[in-house]
XYZ file of C-alpha atoms in Angstrom:
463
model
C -25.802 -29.965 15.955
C -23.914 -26.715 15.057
C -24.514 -26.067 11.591
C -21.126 -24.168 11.618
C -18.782 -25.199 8.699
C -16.073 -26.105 12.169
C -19.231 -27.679 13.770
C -18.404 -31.027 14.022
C -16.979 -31.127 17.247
C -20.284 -29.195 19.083
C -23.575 -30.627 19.988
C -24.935 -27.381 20.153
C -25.231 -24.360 18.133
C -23.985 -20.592 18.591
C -25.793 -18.230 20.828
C -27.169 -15.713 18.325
C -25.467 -13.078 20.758
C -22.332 -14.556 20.501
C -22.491 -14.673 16.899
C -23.023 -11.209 16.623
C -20.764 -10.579 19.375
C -17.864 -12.557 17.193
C -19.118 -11.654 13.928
C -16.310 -9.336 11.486
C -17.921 -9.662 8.242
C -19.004 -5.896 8.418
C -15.252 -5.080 8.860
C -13.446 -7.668 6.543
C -16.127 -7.380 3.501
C -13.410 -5.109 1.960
C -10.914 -8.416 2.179
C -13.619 -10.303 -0.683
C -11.338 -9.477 -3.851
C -8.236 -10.356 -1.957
C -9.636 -13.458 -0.643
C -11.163 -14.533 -4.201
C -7.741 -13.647 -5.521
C -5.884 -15.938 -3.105
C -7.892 -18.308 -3.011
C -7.891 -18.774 -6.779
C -4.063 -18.697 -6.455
C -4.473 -21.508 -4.041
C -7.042 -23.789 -5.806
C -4.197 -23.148 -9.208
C -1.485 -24.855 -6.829
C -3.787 -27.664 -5.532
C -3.600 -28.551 -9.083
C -0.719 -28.447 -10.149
C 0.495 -30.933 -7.287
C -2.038 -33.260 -7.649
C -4.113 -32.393 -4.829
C -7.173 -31.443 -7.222
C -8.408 -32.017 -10.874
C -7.640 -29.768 -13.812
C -11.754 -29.847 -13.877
C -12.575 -29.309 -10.347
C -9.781 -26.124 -10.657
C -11.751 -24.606 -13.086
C -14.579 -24.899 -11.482
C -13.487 -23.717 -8.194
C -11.216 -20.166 -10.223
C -14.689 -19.787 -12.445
C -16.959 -20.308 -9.601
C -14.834 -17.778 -7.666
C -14.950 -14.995 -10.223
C -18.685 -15.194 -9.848
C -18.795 -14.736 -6.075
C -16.530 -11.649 -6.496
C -19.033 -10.309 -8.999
C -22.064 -11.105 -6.876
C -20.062 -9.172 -3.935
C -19.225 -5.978 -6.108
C -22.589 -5.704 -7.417
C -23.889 -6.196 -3.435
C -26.185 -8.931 -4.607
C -24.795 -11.549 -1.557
C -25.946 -10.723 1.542
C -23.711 -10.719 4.303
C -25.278 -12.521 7.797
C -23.355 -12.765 11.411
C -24.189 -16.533 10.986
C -21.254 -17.158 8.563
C -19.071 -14.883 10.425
C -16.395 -13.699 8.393
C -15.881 -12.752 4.027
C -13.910 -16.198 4.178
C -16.951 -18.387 5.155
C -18.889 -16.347 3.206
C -16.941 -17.101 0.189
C -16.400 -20.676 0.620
C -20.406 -20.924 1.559
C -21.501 -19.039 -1.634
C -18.742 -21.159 -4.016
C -20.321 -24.203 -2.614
C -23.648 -23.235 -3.489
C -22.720 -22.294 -7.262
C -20.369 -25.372 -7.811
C -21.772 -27.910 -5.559
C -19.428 -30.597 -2.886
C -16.382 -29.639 -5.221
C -16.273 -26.193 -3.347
C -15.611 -27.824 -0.231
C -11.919 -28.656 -1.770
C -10.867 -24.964 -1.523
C -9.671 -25.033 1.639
C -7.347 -28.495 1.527
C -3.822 -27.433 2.869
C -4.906 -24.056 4.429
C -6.626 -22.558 7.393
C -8.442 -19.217 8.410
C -5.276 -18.474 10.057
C -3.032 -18.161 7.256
C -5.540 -17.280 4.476
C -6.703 -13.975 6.250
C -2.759 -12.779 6.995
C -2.551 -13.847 3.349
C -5.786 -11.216 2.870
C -4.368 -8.809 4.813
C -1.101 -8.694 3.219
C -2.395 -7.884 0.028
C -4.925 -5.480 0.791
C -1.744 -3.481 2.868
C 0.522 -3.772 -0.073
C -2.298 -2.011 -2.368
C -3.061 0.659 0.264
C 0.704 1.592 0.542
C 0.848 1.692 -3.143
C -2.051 3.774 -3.525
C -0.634 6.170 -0.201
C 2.467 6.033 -2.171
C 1.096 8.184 -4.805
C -1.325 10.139 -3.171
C 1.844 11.322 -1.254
C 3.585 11.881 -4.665
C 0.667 14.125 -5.460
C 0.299 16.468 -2.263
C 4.234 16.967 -2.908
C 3.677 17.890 -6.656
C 0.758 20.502 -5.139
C 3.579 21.814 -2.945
C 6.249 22.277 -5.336
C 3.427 24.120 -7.347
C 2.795 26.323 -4.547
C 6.113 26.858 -3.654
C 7.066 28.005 -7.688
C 3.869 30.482 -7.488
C 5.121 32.029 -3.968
C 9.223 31.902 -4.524
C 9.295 36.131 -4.147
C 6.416 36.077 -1.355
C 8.139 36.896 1.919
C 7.110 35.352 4.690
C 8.305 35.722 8.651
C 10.315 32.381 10.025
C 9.092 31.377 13.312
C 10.780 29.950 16.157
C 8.790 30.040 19.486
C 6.342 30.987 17.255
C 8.125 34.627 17.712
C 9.529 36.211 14.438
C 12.780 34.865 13.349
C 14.461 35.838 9.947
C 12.630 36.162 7.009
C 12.346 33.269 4.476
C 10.655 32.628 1.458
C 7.081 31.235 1.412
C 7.958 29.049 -1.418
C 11.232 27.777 0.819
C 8.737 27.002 3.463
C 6.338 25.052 1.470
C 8.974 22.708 0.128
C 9.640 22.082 3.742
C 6.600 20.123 3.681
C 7.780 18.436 0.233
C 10.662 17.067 2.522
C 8.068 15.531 4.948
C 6.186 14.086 3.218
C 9.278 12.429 0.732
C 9.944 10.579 4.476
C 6.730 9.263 4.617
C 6.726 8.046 0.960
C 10.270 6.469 1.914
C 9.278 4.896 5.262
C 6.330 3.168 3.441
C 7.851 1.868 0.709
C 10.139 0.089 2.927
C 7.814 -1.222 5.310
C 6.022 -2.726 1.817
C 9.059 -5.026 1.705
C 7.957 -6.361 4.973
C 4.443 -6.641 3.892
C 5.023 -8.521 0.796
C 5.769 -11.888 2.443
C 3.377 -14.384 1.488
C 2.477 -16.429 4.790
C -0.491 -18.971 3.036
C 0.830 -22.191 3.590
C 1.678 -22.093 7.179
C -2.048 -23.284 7.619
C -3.221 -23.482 11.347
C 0.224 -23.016 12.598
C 1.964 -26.166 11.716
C 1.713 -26.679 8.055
C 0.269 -28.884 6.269
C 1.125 -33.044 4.671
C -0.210 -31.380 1.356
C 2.328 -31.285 -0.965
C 1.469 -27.869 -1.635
C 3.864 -25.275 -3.405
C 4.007 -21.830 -1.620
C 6.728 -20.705 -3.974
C 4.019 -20.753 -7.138
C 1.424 -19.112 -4.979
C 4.018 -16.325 -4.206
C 4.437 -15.761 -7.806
C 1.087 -16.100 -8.568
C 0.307 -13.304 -6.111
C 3.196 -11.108 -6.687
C 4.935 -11.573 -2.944
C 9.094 -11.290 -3.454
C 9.100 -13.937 -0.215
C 7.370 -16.758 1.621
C 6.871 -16.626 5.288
C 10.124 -19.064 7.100
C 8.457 -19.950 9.804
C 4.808 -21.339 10.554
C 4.220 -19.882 13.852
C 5.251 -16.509 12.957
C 3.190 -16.513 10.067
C -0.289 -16.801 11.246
C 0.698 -14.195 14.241
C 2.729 -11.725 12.913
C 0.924 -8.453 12.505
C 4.235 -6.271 12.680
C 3.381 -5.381 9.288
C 0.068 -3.555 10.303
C 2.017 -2.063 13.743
C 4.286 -0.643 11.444
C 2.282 0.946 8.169
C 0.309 2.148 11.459
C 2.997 3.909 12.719
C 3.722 5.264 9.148
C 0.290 6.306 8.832
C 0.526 7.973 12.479
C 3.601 9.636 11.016
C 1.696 11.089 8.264
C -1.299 12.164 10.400
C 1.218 14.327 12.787
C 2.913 15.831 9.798
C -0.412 16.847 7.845
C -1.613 18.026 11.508
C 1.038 20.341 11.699
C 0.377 22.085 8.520
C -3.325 22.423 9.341
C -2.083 24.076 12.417
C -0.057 26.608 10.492
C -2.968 26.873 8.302
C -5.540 27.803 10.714
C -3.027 30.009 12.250
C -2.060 31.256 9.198
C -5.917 32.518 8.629
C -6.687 33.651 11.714
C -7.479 37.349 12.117
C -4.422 37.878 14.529
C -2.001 36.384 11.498
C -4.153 37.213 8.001
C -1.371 35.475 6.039
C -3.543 33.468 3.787
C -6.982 32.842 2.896
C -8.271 29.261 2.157
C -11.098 28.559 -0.897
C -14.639 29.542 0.052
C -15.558 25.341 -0.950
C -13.193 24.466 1.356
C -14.576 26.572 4.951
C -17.669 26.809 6.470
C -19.461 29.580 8.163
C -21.535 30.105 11.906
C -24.609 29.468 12.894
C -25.045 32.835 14.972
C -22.107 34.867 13.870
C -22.542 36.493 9.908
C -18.852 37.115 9.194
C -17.462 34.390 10.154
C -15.304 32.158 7.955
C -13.880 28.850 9.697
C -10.971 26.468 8.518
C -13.297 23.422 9.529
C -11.294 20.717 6.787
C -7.714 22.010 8.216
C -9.260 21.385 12.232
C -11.176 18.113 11.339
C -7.649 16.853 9.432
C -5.899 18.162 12.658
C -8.170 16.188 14.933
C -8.111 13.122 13.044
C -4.697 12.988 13.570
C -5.076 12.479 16.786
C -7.569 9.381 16.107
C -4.955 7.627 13.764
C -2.560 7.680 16.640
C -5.102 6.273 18.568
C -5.372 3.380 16.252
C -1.591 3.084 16.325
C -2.081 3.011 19.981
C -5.155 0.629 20.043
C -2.648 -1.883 17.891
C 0.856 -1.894 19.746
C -2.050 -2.733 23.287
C -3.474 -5.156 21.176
C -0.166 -7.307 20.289
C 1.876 -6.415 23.555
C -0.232 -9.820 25.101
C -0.680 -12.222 22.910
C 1.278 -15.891 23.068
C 2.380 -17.695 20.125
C 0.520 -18.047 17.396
C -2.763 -16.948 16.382
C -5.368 -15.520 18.890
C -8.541 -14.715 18.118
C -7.622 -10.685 19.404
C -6.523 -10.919 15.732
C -9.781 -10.079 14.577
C -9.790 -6.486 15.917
C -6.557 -5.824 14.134
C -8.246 -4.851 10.961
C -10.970 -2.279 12.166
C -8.419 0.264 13.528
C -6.289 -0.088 10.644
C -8.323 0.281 8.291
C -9.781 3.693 9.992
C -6.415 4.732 9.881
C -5.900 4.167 6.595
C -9.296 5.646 5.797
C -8.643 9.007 7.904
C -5.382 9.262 6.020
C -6.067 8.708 2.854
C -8.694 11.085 2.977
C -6.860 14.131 4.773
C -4.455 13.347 1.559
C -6.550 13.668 -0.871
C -8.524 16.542 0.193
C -5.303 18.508 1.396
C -4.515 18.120 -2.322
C -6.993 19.936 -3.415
C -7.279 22.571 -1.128
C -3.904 23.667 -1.567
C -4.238 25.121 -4.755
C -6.657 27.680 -3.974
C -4.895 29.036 -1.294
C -4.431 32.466 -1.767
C -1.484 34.415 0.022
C -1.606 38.165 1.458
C 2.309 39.123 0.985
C 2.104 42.769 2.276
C 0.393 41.803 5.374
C 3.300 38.837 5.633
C 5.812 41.787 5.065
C 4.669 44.275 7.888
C 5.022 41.291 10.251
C 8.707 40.304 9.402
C 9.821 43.850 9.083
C 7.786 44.328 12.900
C 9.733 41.510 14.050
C 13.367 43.016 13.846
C 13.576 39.266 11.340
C 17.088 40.658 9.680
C 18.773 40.812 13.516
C 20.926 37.805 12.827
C 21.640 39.209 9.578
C 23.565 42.289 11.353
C 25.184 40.535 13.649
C 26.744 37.928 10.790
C 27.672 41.165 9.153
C 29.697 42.165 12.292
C 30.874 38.604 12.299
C 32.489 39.340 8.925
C 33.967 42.456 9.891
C 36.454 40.690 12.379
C 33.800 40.906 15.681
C 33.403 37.396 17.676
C 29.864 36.341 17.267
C 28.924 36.923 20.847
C 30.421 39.979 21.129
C 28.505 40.788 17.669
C 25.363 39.149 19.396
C 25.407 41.780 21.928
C 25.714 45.164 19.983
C 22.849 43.388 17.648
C 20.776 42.779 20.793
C 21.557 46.608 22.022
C 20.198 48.293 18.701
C 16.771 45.744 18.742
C 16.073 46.987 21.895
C 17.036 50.753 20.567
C 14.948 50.707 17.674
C 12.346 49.088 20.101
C 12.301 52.176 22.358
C 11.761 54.464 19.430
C 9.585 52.049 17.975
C 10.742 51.702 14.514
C 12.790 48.952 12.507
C 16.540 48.100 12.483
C 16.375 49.094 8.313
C 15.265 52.886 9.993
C 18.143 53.119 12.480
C 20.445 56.242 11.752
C 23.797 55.343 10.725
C 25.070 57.157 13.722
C 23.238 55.263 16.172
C 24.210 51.995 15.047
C 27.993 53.202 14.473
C 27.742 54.420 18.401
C 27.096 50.690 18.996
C 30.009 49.465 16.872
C 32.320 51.169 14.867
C 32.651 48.546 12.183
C 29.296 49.319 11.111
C 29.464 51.254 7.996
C 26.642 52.391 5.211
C 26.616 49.321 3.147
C 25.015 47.602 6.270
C 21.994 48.909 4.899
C 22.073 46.023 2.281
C 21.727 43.313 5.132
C 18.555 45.166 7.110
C 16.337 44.694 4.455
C 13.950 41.739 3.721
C 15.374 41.208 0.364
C 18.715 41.501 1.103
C 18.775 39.086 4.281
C 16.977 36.668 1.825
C 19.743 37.351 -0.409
C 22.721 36.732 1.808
C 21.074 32.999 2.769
C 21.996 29.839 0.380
C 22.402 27.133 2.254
C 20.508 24.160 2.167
C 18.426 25.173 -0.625
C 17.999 28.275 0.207
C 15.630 31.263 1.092
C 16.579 33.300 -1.477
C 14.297 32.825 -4.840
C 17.281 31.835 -6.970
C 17.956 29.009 -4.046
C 14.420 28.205 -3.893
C 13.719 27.787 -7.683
C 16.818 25.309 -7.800
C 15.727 23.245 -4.885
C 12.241 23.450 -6.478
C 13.824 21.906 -10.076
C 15.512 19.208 -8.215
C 12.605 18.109 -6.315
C 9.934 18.178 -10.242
C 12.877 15.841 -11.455
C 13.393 13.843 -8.124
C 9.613 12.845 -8.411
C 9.714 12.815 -12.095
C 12.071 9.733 -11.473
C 9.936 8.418 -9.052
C 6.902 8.313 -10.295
C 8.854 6.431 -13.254
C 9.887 3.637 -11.004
């Protein structure tokens, strides 16, 4: 006979290749304090309807808080035999308590206990995201205060645009990532519905109370219906797609990075601890973290990917599929908490080259919209002012200098509303000036939209 704690029905045991074939204890070890937890919350309600003793309760919570320690300290050895950390549990409890163990599971099933597992382990991993995030965005606004008078050259196309501020650009990312934080906290709602107590799929004749194991465990809901219960994993597909979300956005700034450092650009340099160096080639100094962050990205989404396929086929209600749900989120989670963290700290070494910024927005004409506003506000129509603008770029380009070196003359043969104060407008500092909307480029803008964003996460990080 199977010696399978669901053997009762089989006259034979498992193939040892199935067993490791089916086996997720190596993945859903990380579950154990989540499962001791609700379990313990569970054996608490059994008694307090009647279902077990006050004594055999203790035993059960006490006996519990052992296996947990046993499990941090890595002295319980995990084999394919027992499958999964919930066998594992309930076999270890049994062995420390005796028959009484085999209470624990009255009124619940695999099926509901490891969505009950999963739940809380998500809700403490979008916490903990939660602030990470908080902290990259404190890094940024940082950054951004240190670099409010660096210049730097806007890029659409990834041509040269209009000049900004480099602080003004890095709260763009403060923005970002304030999404993220937002979109996660509300999928956390969603996540912190307590399903235990749908057992199998049906219930259970217990007269069990979910609404004490909710508060118990800190859940603001319990799960309305069974079926859904046990098979709903929209709460993974979507802290996935949050987590994808993340991935592209901290992608993108790795890409600006590496850019950013490249020979072509020499905008910044990144910390020394924080690069690596060739094999074959003495000088050279690579932006490996910001490309491995950039191509994990790509693996998140694949997780994402790897979890919409996985649900797309399943019927009502839970499928054994179910078990790969955790090993791709959990890599996601992984990846991302990780690029977080280490973005974090690379960020404040980063070490800006504003003069070498500066040549490249004055080479890139970046104060052409600036002139033709200025004709704007002289009484020309914009396109008409778009066309005498694009006349003197391609003026100054011919004699190869910038718009801020164009005699008077020349630009008054283009337009006669152009007088000497236009001067003010053609220079880096005084397009930056003429800009304050939506926080900004100009430093006075910046430093504002800087002060709100301290004392917006001041107020978060409160709540």
């Amino acid at each position: 006979m199977s010696e399978k704690m669901w053997g009762g029905r089989f006259a034979a045991g498992t193939d040892s290749l199935v067993e490791a074939f089916t086996a997720s204890i190596l993945v859903d070890s990380r579950l154990y304090a989540e499962d001791i937890r609700g379990s313990q919350a569970h054996a608490r309600m059994l008694g307090r309807v009647g279902v077990l003793t006050a004594s055999e309760v203790e035993a059960i919570v006490s006996g519990l808080q052992q296996v947990g320690q046993e499990i941090a300290e890595q002295r319980l050895p995990f084999v394919d035999s027992l499958e999964d950390i919930h066998m594992h549990v309930e076999s270890r409890l049994t062995e420390i308590i005796g028959d009484v163990g085999k209470k624990l599971h009255t009124g619940r099933s695999r099926n509901d206990q490891v969505a009950t597992d999963l739940r809380l382990y998500t809700r403490a991993c979008v916490d903990d995201l939660v602030a990470a995030l908080r902290h990259l965005q404190g890094v940024f606004v940082d950054l951004a205060e240190r670099e409010v008078e660096t210049i730097l050259p806007g890029l659409t196309h990834m041509q040269v645009a209009q000049p900004v501020s480099f602080g003004h650009h890095c709260m763009a990312y403060v923005e970002m990532f304030q999404r993220d934080a937002q979109r996660l906290l509300d999928a956390r709602k969603r996540v912190n519905v307590l399903p235990l107590g749908a057992a199998a799929l049906a219930g259970t004749t217990f007269p069990i109370d979910r609404w004490d194991v909710a508060r118990q465990l800190g859940f603001d809901a319990v799960a309305e219906n069974s079926l859904d219960a046990v098979s709903d994993r929209d709460f993974v597909m979507e802290v996935l797609a949050d987590l994808a979300m993340i991935a592209v956005h901290l992608s993108r700034l790795c890409e600006e990075l590496i850019l950013w450092m490249s020979a072509p650009f020499g905008f910044i340099d990144l910390p020394d601890s924080f690069c690596t160096g060739s094999s074959i080639m003495p000088q050279k100094k690579n932006p490996d973290v910001a490309e491995i962050i950039r191509g994990k990205s790509g693996r998140v989404v694949g997780d994402l990917v790897a979890m919409l396929v996985l649900m797309k086929g399943q019927p009502l209600t839970y499928n054994r599929d179910n078990q790969e749900d955790k090993e791709t989120f959990f890599d996601a989670l992984d990846q991302v908490r990780a690029s977080i963290e280490i973005m974090s700290r690379m960020l404040p070494g980063l070490q800006t080259r504003p003069a070498v910024m500066r040549a490249q927005a004055e080479r890139g004409y970046a104060t052409a919209t600036d002139l033709a506003d200025y004709l704007v506000r002289k009484g020309l129509p914009f396109r008409d002012a778009h066309a005498v603008v694009g006349k003197a770029v391609r003026l100054a380009q011919d004699r190869n200098i910038g718009l801020e070196a164009m005699p008077l003359p020349d630009l008054q043969a283009l337009s006669p509303l152009i007088t000497e104060e236009v001067y003010q407008v053609l220079t880096l500092e005084g397009s930056l000036a003429a800009r304050n909307h939506l926080g900004g480029t100009a430093p006075d803008q910046v430093r504002a939209a800087i002060a709100r964003a301290r004392a917006r996460l001041a107020e978060e990080q409160t709540a």
